[in-house]
PDB file of C-alpha atoms in Angstrom:
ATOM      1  CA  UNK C 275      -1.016 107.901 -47.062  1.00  0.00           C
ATOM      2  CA  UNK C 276      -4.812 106.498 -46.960  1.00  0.00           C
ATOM      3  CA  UNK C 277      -6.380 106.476 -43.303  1.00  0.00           C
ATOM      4  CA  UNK C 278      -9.529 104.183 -42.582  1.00  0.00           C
ATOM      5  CA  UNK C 279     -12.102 106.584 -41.865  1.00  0.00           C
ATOM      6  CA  UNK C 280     -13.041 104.423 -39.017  1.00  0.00           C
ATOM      7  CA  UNK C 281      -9.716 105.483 -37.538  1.00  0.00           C
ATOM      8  CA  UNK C 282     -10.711 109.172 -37.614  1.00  0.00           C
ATOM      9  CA  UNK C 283     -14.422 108.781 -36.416  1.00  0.00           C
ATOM     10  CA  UNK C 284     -13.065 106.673 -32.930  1.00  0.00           C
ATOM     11  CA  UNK C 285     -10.403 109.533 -32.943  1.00  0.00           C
ATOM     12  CA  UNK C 286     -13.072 111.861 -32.965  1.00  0.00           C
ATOM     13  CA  UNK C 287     -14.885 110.206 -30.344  1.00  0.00           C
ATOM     14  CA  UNK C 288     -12.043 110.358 -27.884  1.00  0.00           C
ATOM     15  CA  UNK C 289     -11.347 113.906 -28.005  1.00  0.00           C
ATOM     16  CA  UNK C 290     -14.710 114.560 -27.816  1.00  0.00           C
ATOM     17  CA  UNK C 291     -15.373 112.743 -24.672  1.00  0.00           C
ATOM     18  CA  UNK C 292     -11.315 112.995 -23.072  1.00  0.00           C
ATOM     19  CA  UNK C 293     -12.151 109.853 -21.860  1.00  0.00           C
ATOM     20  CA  UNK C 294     -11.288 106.014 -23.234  1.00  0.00           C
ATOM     21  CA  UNK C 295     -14.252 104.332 -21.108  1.00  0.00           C
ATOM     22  CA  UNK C 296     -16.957 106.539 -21.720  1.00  0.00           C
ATOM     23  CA  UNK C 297     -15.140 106.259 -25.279  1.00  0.00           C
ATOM     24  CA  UNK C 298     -15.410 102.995 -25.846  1.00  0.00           C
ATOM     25  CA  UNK C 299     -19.222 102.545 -24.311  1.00  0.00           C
ATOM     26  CA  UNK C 300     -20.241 105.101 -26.670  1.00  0.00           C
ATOM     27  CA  UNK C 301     -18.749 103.080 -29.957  1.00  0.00           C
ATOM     28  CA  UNK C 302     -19.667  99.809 -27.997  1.00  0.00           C
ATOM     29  CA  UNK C 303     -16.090  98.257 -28.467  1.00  0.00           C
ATOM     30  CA  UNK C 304     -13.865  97.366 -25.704  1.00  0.00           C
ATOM     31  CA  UNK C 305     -11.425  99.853 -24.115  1.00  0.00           C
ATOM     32  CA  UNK C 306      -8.428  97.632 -25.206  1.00  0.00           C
ATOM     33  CA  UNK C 307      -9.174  97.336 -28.914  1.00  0.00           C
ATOM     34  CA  UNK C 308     -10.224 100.850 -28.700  1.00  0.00           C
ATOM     35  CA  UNK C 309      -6.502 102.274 -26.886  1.00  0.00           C
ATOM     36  CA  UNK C 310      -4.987  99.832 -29.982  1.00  0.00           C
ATOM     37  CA  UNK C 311      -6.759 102.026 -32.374  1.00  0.00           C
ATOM     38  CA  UNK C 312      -5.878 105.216 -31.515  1.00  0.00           C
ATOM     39  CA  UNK C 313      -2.245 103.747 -31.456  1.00  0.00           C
ATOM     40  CA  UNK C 314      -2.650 102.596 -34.865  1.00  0.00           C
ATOM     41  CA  UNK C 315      -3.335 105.815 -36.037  1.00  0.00           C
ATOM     42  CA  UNK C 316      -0.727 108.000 -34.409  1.00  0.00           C
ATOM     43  CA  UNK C 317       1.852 105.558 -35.709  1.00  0.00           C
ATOM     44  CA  UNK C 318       0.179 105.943 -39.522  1.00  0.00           C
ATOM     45  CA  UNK C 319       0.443 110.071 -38.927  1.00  0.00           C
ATOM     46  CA  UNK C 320       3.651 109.673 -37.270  1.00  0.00           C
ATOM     47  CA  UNK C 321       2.536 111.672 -34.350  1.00  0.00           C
ATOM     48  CA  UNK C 322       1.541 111.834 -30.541  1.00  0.00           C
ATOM     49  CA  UNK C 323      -2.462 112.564 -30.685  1.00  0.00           C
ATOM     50  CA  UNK C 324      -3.368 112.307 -26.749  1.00  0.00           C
ATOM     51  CA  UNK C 325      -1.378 112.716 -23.297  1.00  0.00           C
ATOM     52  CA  UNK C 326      -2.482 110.073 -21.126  1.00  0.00           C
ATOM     53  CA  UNK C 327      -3.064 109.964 -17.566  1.00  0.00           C
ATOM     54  CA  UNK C 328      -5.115 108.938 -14.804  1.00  0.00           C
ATOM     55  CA  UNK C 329      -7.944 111.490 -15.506  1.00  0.00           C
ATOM     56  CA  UNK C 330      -8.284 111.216 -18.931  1.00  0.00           C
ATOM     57  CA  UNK C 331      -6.725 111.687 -22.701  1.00  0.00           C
ATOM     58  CA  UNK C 332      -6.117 115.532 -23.287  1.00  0.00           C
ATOM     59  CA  UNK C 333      -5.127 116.115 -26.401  1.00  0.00           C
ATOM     60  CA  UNK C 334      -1.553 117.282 -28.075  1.00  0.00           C
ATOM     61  CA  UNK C 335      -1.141 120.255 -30.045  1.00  0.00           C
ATOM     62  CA  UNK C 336      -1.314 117.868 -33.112  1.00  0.00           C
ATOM     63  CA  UNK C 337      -4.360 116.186 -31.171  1.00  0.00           C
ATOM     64  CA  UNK C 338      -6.031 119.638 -31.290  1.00  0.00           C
ATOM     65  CA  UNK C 339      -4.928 120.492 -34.719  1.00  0.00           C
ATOM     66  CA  UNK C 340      -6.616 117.045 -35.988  1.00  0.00           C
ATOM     67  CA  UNK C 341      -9.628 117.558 -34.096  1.00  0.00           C
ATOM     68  CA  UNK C 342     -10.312 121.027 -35.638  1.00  0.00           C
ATOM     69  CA  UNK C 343     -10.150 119.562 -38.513  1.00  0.00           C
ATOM     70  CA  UNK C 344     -11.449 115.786 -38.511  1.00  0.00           C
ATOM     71  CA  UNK C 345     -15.356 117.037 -38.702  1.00  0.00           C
ATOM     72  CA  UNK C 346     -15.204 118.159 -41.995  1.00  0.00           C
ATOM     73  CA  UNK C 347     -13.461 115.872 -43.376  1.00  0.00           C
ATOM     74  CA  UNK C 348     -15.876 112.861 -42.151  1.00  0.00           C
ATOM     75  CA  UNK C 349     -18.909 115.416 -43.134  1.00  0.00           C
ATOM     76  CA  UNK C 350     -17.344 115.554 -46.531  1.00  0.00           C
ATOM     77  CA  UNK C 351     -16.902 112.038 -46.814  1.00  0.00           C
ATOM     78  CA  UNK C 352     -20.493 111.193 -45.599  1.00  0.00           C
ATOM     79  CA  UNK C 353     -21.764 113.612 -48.001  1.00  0.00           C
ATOM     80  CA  UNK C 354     -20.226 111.573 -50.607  1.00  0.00           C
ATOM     81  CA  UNK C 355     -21.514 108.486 -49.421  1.00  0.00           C
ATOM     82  CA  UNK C 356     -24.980 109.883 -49.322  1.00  0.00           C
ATOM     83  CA  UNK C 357     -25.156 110.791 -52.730  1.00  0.00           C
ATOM     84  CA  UNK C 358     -23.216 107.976 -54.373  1.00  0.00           C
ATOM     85  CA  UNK C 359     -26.110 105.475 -52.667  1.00  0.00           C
ATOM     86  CA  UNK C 360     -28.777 107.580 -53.221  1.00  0.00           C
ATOM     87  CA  UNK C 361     -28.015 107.198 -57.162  1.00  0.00           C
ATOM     88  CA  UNK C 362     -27.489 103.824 -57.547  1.00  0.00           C
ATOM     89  CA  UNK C 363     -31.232 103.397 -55.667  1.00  0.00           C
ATOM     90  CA  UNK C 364     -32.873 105.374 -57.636  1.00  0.00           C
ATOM     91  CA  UNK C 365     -30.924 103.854 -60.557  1.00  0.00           C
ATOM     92  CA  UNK C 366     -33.439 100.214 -59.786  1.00  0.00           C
ATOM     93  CA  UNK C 367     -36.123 102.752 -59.063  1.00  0.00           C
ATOM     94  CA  UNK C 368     -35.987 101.752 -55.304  1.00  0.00           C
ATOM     95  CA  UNK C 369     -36.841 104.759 -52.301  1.00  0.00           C
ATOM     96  CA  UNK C 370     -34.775 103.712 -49.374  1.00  0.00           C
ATOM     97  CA  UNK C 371     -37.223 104.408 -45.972  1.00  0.00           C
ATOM     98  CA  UNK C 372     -35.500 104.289 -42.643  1.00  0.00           C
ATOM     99  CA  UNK C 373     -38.029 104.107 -39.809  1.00  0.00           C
ATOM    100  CA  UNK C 374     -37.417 103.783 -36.129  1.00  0.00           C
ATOM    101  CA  UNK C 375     -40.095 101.482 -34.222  1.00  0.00           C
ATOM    102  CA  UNK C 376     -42.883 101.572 -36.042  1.00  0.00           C
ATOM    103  CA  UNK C 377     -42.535 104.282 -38.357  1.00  0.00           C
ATOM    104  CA  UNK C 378     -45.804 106.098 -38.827  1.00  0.00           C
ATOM    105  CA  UNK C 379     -47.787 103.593 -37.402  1.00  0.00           C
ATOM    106  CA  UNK C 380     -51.101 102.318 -39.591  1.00  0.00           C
ATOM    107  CA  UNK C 381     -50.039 105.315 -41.673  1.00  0.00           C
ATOM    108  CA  UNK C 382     -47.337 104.116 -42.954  1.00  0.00           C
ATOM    109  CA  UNK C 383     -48.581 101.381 -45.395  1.00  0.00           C
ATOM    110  CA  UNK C 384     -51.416 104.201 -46.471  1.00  0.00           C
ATOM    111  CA  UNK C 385     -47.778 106.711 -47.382  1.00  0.00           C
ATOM    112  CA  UNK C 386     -46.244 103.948 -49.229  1.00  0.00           C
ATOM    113  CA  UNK C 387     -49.315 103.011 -51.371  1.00  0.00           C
ATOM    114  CA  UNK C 388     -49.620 106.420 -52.611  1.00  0.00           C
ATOM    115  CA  UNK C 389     -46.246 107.008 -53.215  1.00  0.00           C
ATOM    116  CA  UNK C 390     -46.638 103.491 -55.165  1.00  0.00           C
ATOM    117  CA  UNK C 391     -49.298 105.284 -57.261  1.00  0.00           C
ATOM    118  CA  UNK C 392     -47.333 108.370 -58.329  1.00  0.00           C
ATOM    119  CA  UNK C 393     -44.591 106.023 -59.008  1.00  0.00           C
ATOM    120  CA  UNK C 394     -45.294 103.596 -60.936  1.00  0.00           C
ATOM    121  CA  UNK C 395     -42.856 100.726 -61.425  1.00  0.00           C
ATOM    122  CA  UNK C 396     -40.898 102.069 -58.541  1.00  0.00           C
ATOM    123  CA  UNK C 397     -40.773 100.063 -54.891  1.00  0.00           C
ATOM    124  CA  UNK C 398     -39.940 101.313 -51.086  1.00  0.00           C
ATOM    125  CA  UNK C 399     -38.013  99.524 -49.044  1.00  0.00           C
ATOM    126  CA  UNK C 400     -38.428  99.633 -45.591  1.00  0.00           C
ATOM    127  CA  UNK C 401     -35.489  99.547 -42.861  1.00  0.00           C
ATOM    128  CA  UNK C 402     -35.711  99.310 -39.428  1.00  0.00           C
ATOM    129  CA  UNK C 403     -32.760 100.984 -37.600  1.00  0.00           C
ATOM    130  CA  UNK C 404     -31.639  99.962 -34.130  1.00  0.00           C
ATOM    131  CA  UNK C 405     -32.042 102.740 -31.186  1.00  0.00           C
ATOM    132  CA  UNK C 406     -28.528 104.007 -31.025  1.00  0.00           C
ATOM    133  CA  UNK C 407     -29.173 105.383 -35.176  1.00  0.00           C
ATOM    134  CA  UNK C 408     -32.272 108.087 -34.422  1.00  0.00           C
ATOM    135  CA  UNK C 409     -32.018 109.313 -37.931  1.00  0.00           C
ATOM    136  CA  UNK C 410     -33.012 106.017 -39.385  1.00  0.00           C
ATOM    137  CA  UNK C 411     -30.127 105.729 -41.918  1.00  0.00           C
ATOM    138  CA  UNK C 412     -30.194 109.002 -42.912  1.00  0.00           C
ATOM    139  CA  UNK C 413     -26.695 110.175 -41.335  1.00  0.00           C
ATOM    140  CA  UNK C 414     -25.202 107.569 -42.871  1.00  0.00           C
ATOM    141  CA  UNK C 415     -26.311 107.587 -46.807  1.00  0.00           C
ATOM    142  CA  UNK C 416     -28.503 104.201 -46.099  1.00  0.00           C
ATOM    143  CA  UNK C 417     -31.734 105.567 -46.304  1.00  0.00           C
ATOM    144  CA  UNK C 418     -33.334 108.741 -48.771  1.00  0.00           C
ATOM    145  CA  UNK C 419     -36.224 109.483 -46.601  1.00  0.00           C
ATOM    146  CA  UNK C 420     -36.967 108.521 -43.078  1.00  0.00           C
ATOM    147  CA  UNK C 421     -39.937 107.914 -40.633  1.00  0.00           C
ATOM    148  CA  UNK C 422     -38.913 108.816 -37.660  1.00  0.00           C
ATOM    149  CA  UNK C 423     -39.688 110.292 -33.383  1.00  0.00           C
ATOM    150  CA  UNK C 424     -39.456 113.652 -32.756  1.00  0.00           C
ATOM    151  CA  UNK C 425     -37.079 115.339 -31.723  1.00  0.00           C
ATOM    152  CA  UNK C 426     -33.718 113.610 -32.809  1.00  0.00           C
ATOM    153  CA  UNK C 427     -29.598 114.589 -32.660  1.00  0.00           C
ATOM    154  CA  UNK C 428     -29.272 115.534 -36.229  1.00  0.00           C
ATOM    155  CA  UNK C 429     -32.543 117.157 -36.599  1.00  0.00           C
ATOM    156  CA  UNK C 430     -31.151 120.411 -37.705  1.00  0.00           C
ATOM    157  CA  UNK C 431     -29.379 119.073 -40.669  1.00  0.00           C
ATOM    158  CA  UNK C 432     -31.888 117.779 -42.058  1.00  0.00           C
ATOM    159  CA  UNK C 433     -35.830 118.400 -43.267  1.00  0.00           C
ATOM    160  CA  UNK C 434     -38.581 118.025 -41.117  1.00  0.00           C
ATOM    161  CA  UNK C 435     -42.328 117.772 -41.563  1.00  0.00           C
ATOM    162  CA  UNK C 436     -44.346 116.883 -38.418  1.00  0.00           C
ATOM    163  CA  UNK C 437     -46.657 113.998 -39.551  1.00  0.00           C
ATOM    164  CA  UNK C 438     -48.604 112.818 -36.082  1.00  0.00           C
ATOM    165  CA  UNK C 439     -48.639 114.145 -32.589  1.00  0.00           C
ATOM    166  CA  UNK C 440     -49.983 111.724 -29.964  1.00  0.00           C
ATOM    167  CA  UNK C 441     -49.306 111.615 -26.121  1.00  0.00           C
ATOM    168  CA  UNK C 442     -46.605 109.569 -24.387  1.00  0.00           C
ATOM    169  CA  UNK C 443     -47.687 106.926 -22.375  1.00  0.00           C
ATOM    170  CA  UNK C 444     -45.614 103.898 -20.151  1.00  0.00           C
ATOM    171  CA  UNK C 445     -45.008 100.087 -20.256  1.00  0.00           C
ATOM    172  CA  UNK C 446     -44.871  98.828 -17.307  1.00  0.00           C
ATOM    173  CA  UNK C 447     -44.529  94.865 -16.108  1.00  0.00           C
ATOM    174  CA  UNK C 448     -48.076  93.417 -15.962  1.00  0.00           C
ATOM    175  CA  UNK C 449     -47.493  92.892 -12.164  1.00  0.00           C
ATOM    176  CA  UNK C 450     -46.056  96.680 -11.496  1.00  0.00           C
ATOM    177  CA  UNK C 451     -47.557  98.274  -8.329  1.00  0.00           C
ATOM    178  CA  UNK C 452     -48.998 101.037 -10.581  1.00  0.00           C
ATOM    179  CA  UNK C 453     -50.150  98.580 -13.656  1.00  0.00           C
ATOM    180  CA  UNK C 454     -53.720  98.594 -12.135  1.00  0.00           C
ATOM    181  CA  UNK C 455     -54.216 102.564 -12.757  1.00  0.00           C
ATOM    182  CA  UNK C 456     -56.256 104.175 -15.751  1.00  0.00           C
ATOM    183  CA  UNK C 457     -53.516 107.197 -15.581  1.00  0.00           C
ATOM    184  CA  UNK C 458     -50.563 107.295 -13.947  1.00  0.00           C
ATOM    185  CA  UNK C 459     -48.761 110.897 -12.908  1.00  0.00           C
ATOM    186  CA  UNK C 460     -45.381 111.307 -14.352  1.00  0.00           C
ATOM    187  CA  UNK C 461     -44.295 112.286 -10.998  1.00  0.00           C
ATOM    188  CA  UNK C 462     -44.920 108.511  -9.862  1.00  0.00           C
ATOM    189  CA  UNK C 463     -42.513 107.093 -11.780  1.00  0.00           C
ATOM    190  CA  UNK C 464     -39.533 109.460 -10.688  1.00  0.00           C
ATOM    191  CA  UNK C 465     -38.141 106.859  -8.365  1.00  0.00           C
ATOM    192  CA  UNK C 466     -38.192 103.837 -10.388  1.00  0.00           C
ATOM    193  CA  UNK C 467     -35.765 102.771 -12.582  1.00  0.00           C
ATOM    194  CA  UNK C 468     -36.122 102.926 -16.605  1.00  0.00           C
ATOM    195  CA  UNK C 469     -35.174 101.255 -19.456  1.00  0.00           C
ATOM    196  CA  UNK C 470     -33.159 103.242 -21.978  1.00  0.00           C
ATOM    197  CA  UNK C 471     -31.670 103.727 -25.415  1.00  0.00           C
ATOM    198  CA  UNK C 472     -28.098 103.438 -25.819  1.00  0.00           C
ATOM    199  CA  UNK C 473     -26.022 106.279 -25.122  1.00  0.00           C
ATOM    200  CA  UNK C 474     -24.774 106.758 -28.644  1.00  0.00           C
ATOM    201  CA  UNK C 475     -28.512 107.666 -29.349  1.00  0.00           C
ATOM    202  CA  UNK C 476     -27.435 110.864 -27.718  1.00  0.00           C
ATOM    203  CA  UNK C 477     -30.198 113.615 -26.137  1.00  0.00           C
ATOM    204  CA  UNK C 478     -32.790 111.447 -28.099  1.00  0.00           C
ATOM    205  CA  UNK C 479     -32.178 108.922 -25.011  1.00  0.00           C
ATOM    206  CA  UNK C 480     -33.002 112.226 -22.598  1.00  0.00           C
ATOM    207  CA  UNK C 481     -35.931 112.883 -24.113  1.00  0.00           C
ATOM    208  CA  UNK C 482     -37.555 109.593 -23.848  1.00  0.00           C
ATOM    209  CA  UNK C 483     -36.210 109.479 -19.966  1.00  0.00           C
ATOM    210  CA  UNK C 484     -38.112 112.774 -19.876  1.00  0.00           C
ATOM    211  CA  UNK C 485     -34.908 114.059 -17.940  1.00  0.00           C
ATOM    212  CA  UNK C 486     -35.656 117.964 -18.476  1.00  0.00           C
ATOM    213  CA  UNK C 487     -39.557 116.879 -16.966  1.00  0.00           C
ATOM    214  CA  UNK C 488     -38.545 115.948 -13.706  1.00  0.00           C
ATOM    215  CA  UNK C 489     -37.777 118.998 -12.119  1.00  0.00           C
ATOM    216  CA  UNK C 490     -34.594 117.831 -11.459  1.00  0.00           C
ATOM    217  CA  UNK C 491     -35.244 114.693  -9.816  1.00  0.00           C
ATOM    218  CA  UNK C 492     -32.447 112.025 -11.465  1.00  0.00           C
ATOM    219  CA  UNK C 493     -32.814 108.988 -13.740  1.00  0.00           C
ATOM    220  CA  UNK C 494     -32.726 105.466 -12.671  1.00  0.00           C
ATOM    221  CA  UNK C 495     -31.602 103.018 -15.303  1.00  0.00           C
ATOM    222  CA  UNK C 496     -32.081  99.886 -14.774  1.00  0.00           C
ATOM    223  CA  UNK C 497     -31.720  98.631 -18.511  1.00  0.00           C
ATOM    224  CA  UNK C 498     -30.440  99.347 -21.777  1.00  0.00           C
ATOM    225  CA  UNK C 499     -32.432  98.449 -25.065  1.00  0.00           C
ATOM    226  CA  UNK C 500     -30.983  98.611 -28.506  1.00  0.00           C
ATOM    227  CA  UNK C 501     -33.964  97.916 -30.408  1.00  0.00           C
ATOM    228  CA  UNK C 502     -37.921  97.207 -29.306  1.00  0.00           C
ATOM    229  CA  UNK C 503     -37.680  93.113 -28.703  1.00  0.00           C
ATOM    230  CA  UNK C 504     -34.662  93.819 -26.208  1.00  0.00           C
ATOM    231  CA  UNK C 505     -36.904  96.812 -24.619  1.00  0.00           C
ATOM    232  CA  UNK C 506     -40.473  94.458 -24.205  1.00  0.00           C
ATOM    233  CA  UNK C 507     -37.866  92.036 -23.000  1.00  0.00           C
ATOM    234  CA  UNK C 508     -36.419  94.360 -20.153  1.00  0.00           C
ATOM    235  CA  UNK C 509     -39.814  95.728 -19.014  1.00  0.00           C
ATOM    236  CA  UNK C 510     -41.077  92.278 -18.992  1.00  0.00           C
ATOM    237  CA  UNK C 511     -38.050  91.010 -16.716  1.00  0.00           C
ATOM    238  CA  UNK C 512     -38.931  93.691 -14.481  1.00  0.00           C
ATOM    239  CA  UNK C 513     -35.463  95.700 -15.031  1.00  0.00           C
ATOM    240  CA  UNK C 514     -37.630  99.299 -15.285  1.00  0.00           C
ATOM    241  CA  UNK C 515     -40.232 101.060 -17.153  1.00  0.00           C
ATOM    242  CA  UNK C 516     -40.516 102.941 -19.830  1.00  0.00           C
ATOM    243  CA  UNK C 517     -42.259 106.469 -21.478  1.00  0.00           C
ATOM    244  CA  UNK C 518     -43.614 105.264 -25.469  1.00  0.00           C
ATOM    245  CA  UNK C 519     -45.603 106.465 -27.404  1.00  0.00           C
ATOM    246  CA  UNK C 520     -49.593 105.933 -27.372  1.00  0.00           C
ATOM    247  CA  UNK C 521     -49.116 103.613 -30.583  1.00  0.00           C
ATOM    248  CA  UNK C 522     -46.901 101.270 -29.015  1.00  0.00           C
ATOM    249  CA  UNK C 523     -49.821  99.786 -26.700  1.00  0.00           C
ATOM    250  CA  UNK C 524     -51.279  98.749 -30.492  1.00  0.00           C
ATOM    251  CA  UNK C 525     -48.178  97.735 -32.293  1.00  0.00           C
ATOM    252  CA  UNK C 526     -46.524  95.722 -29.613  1.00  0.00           C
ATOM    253  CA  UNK C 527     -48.742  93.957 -27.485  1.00  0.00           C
ATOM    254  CA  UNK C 528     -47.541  91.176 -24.850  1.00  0.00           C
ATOM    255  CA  UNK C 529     -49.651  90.214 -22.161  1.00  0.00           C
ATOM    256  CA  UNK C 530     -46.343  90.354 -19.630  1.00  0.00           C
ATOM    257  CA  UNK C 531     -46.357  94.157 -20.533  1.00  0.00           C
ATOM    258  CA  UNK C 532     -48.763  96.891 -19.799  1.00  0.00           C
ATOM    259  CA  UNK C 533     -49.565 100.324 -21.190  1.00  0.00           C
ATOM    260  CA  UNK C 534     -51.069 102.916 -19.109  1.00  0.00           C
ATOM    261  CA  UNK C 535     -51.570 106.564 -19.832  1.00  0.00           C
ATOM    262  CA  UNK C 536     -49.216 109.518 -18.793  1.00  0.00           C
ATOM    263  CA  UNK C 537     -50.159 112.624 -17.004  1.00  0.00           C
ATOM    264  CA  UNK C 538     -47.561 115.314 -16.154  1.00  0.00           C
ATOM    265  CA  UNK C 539     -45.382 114.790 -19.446  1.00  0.00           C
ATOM    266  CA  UNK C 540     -45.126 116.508 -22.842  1.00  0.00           C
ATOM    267  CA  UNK C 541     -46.446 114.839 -26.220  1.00  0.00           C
ATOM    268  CA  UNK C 542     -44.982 112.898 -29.074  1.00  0.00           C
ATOM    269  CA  UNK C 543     -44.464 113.345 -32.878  1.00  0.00           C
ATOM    270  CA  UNK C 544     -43.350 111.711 -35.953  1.00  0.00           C
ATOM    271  CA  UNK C 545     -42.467 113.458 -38.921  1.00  0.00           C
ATOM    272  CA  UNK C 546     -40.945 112.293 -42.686  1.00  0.00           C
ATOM    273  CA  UNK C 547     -37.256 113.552 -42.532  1.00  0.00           C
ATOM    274  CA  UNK C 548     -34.740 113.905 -45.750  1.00  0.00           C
ATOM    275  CA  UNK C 549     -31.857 114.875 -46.329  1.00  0.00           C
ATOM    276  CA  UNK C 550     -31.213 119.200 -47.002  1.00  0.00           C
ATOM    277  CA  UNK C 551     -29.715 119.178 -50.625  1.00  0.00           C
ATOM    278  CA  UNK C 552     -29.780 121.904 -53.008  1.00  0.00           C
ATOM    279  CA  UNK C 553     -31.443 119.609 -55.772  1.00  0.00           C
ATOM    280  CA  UNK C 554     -34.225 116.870 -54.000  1.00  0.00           C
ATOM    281  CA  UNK C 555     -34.590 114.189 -56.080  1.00  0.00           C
ATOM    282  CA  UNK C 556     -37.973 113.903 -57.999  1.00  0.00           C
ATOM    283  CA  UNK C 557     -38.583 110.303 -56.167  1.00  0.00           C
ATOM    284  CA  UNK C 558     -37.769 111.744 -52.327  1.00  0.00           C
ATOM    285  CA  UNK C 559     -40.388 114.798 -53.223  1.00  0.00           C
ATOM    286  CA  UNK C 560     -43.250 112.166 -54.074  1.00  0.00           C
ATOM    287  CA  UNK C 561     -42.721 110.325 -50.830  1.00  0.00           C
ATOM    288  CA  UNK C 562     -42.409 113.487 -48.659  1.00  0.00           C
ATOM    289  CA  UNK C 563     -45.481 114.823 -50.634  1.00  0.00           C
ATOM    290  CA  UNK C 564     -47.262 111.497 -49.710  1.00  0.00           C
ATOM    291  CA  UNK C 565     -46.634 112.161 -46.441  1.00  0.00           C
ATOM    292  CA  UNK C 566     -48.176 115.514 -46.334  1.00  0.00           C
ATOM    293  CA  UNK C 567     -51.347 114.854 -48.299  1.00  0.00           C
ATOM    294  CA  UNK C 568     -52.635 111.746 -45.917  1.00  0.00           C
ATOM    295  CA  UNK C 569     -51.257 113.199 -42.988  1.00  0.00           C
ATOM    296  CA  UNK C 570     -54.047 113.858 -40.336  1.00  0.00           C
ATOM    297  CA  UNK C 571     -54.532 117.208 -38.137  1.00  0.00           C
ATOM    298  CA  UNK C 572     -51.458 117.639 -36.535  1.00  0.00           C
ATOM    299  CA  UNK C 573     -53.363 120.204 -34.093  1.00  0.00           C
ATOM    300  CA  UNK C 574     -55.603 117.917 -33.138  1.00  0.00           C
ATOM    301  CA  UNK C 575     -52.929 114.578 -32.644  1.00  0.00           C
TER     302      UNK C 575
END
């Protein structure tokens, strides 16, 4: 019996969350095509996965047997993945880079000439992931190296070298009451509402809502963003603000948005991220080591 994977990673949702709403926001599908995939599933295993009822899906002993065992198997399969794409890129001599906004900012271009230079004949091509994939394209086999914010979900799995700390600072609407400071305390912001990643971008959204600097206070949101036109386009509108890094106030300029400084709130990094193999291939080593030569003081931001 073959099972679409796809089938197994919603499944996996669902028992995670014991919940078909907060479910289906998280895979952004409806509830309705998601309950008719879950069906589809227990009738290919010929079994009941989830008890339903008003406060949720609780799983069946065969639910809970599946569950315990679904992880690995997706794990195994996106190892798999990984690899198989990984070859047939470095098979045209290409180095996939995932990057999330705008990578390493103006060091980026400097990272890919060198690598250029140690490789010669080779090319990098550059992807930019929406906000709900932190990891660039790394969890999913698309990319062999990545540029990416710091922290991320997935982090742990994967190396990390810290390339660039700089402070976080807000864009605001160019007519917000506090557009008109030179700094603005982080504890000024705590009552208005924010525009945020998606929530299948996981703590990564927390930690650009700053949620654990607050001192409790709780998050507004007054937007979602999937990507950084959709997020200049919410500030703009007025639907919230939002922390960003220093860079952004260079890389995405509008003159409907405005980018003060942040007191009161921790700093940012970016770091090169690959993937933790026994064997890294030659081509991944020379952009990682790239990275690390031109990379400035990280002490000193």
């Amino acid at each position: 019996m073959d099972v679409d994977t796809r089938l197994l990673r919603y499944f996996a949702v669902v028992a995670e969350e014991g919940h078909l709403t907060r479910s289906a926001e998280r895979l952004f599908i409806s509830q309705p095509a998601l309950t008719k995939q879950i069906k589809q599933l227990e009738t290919l295993l010929g079994v009941t996965l989830f008890t339903r009822s008003r406060a949720g899906m609780a799983l069946t002993d065969a639910g809970t047997a599946l569950a315990a065992t679904v992880p690995a198997v997706l794990d195994s399969w996106d190892s798999a993945l990984r690899t198989a794409k990984g070859a047939a890129s470095r098979a045209d001599r290409v180095l996939r880079v995932g990057f999330v906004a705008s990578g390493a900012n103006e060091l980026t271009q400097r990272i890919i000439a060198d690598f250029v230079r140690r490789r010669p004949g080779w090319r990098v091509q550059l992807h930019q992931t929406p906000w709900d994939d932190p990891t660039a394209g790394l969890a999913s086999g698309d990319a062999d190296a990545a540029l990416l914010r710091l922290p991320f979900p997935g982090e742990e799995a994967l190396d990390v070298e810290v390339l660039i700390t700089e402070d976080r600072w807000v864009a605001l609407p160019a007519g917000h009451r506090l557009a008109g400071q030179e700094v603005i305390a982080f504890a000024d912001l705590f009552d208005e509402p924010f525009v945020a990643t998606p929530q299948a971008s996981g703590w990564w959204r927390e930690y650009w809502l700053a949620s654990d600097e607050r001192g409790g206070r709780p998050v507004t949101v007054g937007a979602v963003a999937h990507n950084p036109d959709e997020w200049l386009n919410a500030i703009a509108n007025g639907d919230g603000v939002s922390l960003t890094p220093q860079a952004t106030a260079r890389f995405y300029q509008r003159p409907d948005v405005v980018y003060r400084p942040v007191s009161g709130v921790s700093p940012s990094r970016v770091g090169v991220a690959w993937p933790r193999t026994p064997v890294v291939p030659a081509a991944v080593r020379d952009f990682v080591r790239s990275c690390l030569e031109l990379r400035p003081d990280v002490e000193g931001g």
